[in-house]
PDB file of N, CA and C in Angstrom:
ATOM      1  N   UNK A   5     241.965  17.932 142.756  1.00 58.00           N
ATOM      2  CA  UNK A   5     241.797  19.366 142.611  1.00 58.00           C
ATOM      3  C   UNK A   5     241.575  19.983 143.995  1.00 58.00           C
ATOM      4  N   UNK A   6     242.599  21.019 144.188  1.00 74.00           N
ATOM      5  CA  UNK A   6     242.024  21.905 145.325  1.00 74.00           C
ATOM      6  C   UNK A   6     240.733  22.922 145.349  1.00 74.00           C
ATOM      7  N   UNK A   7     240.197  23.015 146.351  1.00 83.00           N
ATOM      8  CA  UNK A   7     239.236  23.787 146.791  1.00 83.00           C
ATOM      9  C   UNK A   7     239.896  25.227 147.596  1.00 83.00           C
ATOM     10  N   UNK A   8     239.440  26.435 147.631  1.00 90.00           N
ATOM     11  CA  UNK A   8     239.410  27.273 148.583  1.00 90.00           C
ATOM     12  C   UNK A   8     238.360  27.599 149.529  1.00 90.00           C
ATOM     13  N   UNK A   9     238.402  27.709 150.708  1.00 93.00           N
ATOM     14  CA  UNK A   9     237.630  27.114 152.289  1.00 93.00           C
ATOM     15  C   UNK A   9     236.950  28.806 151.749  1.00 93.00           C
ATOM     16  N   UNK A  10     235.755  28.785 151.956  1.00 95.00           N
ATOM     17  CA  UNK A  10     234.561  29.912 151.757  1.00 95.00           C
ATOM     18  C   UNK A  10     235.571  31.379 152.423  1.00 95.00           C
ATOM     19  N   UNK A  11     235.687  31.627 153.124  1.00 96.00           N
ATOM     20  CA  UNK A  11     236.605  32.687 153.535  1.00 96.00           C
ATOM     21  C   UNK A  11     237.273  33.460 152.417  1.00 96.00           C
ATOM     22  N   UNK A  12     238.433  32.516 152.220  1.00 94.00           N
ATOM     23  CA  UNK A  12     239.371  32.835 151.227  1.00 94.00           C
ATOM     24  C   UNK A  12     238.783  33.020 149.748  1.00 94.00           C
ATOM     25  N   UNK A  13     237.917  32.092 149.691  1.00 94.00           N
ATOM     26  CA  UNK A  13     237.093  32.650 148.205  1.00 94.00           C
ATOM     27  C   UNK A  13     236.346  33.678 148.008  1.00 94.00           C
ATOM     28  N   UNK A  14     235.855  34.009 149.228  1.00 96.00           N
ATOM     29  CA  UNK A  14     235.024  35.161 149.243  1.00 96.00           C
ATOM     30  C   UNK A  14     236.132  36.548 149.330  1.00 96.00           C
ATOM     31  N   UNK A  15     236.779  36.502 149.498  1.00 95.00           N
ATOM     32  CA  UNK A  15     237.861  37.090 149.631  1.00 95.00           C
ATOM     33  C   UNK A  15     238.573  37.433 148.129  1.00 95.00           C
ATOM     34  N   UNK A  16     238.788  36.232 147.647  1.00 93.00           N
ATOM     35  CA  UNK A  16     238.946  36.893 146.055  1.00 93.00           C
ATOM     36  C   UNK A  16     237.999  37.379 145.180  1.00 93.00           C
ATOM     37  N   UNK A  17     237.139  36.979 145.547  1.00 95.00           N
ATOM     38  CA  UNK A  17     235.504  37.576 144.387  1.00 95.00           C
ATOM     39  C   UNK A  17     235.514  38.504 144.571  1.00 95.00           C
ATOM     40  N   UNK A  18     236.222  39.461 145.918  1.00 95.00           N
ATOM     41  CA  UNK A  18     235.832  41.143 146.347  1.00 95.00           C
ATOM     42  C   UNK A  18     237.131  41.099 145.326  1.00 95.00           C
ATOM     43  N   UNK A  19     238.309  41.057 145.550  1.00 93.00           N
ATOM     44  CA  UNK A  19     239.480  41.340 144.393  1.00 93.00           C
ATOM     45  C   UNK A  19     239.255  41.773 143.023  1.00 93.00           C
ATOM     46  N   UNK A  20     238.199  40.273 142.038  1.00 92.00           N
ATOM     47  CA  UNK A  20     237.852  40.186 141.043  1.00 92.00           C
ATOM     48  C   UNK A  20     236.657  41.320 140.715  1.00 92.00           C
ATOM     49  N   UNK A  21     235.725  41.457 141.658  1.00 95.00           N
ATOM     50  CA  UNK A  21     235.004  42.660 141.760  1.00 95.00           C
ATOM     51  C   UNK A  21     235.362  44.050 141.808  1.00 95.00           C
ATOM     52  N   UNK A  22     236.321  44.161 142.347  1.00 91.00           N
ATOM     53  CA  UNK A  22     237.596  45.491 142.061  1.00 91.00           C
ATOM     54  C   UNK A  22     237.868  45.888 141.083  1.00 91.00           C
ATOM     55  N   UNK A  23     238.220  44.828 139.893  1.00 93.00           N
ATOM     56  CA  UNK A  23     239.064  44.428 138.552  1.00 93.00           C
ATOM     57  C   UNK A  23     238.316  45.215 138.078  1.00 93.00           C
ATOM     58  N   UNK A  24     236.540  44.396 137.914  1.00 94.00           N
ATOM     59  CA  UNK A  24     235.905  44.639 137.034  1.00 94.00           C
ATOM     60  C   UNK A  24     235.083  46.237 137.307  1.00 94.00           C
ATOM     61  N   UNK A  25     234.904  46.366 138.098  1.00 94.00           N
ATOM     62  CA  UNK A  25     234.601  48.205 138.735  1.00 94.00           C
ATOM     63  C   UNK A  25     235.880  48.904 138.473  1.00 94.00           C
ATOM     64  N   UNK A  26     236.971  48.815 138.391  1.00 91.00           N
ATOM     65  CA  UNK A  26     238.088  49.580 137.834  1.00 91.00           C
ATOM     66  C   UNK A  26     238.049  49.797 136.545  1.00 91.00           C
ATOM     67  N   UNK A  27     237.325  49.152 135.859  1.00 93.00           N
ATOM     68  CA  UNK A  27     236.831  49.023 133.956  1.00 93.00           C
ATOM     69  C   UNK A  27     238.443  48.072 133.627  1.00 93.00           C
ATOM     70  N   UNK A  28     239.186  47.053 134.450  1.00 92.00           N
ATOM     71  CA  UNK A  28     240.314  46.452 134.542  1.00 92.00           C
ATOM     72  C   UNK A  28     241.179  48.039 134.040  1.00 92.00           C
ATOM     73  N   UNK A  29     241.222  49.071 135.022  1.00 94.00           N
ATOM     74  CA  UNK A  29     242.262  50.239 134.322  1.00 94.00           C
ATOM     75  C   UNK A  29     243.648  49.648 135.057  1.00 94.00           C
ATOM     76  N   UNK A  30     244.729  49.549 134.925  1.00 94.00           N
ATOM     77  CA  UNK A  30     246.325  49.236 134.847  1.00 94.00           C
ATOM     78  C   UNK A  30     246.011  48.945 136.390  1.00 94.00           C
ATOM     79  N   UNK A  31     246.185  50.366 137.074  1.00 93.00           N
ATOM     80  CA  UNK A  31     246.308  50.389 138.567  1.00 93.00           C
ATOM     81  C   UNK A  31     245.250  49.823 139.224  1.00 93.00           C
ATOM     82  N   UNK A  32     243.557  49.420 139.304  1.00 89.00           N
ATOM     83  CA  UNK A  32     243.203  48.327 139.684  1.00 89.00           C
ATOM     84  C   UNK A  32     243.466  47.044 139.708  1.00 89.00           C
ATOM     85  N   UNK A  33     244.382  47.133 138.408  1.00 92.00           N
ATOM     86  CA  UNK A  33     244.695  45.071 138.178  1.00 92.00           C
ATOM     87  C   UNK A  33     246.144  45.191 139.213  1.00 92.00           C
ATOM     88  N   UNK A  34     246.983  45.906 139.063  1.00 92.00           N
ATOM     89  CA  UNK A  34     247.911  45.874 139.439  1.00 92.00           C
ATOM     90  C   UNK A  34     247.351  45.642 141.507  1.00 92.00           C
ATOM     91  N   UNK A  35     246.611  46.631 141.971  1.00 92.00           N
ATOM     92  CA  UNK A  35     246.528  46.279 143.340  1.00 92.00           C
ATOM     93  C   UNK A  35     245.640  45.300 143.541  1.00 92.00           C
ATOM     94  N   UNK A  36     245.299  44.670 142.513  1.00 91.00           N
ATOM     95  CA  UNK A  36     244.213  42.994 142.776  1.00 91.00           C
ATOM     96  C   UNK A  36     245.606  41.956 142.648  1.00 91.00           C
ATOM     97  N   UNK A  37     246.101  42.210 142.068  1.00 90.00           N
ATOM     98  CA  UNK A  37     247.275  41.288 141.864  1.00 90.00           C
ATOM     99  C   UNK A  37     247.817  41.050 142.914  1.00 90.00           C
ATOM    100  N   UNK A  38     248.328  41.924 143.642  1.00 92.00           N
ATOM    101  CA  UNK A  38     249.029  42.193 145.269  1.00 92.00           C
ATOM    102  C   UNK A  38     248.439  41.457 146.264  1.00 92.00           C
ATOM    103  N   UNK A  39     246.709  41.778 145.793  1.00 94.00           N
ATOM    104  CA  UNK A  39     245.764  41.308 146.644  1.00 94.00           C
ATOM    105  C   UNK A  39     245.598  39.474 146.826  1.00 94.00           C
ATOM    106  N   UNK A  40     245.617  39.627 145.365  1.00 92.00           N
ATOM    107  CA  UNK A  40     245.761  38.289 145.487  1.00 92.00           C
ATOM    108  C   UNK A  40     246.864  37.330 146.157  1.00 92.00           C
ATOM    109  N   UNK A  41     248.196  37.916 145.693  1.00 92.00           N
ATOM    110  CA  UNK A  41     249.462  37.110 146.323  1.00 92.00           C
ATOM    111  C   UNK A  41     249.141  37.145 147.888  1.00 92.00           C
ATOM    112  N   UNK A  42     248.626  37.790 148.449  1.00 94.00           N
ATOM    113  CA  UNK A  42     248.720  38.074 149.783  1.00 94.00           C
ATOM    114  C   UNK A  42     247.472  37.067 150.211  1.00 94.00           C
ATOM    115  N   UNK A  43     246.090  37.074 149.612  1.00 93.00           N
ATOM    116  CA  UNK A  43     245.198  36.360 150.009  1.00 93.00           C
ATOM    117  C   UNK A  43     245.752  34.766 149.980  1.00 93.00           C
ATOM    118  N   UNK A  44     246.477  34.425 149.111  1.00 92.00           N
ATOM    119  CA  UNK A  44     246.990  33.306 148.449  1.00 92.00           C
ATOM    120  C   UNK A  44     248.180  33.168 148.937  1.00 92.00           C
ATOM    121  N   UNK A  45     248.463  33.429 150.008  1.00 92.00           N
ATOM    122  CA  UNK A  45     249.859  32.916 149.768  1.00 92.00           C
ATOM    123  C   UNK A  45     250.243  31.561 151.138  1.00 92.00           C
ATOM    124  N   UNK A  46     248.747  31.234 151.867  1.00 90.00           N
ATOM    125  CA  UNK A  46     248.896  30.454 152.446  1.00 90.00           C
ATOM    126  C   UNK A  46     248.371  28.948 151.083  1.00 90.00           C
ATOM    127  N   UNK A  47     248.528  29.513 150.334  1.00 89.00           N
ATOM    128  CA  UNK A  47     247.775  28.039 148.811  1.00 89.00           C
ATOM    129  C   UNK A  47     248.876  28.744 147.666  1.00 89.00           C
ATOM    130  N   UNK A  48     250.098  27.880 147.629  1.00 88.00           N
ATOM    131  CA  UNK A  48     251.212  28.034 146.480  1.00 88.00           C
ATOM    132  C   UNK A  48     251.024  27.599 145.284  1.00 88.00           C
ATOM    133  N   UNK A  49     250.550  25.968 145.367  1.00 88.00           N
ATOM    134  CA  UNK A  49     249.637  25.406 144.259  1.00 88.00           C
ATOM    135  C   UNK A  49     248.704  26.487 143.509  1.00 88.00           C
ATOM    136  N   UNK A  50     247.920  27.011 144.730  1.00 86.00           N
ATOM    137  CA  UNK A  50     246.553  27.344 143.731  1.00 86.00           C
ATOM    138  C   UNK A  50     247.459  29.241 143.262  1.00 86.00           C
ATOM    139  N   UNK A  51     247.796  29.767 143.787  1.00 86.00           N
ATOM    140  CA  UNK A  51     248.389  31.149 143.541  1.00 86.00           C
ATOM    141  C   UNK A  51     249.417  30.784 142.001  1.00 86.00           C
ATOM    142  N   UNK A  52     250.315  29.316 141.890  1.00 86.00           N
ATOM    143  CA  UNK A  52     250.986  29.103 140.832  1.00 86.00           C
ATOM    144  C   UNK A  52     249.865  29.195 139.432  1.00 86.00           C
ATOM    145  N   UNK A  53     248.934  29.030 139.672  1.00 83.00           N
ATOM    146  CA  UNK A  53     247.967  28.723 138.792  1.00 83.00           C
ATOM    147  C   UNK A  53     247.290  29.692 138.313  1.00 83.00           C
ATOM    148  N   UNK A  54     247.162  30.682 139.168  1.00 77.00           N
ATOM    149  CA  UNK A  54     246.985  32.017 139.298  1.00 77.00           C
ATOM    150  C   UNK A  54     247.866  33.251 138.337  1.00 77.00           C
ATOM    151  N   UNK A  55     249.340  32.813 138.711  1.00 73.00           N
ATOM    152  CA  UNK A  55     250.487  33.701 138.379  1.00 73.00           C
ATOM    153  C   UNK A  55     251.039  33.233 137.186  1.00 73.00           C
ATOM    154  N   UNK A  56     250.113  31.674 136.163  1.00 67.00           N
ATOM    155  CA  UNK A  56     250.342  31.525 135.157  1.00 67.00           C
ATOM    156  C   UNK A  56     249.948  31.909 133.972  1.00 67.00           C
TER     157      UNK A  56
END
């Protein structure tokens, strides 16, 4: 199992924290989504897992 190096995780918890302060409305998920591919896109594995 992969890990994400503290950086990058901390990095998505602000994303997921977005989601959930948006009340998940369309256009918050939609620019966490973005957020994510972009945070993720040096980890294909872990983003596939993500985008499933």
């Amino acid at each position: 199992m992969k890990t994400l190096d503290k950086e990058t995780n901390d990095k998505l918890n602000t994303c997921v924290a977005k989601v959930f302060a948006g009340k998940f409305a369309p256009d918050a998920t939609a620019e966490a989504r973005g957020e994510v591919k972009t945070i993720l896109a040096g980890h294909a594995d872990i983003l596939r897992q993500v985008d499933a």
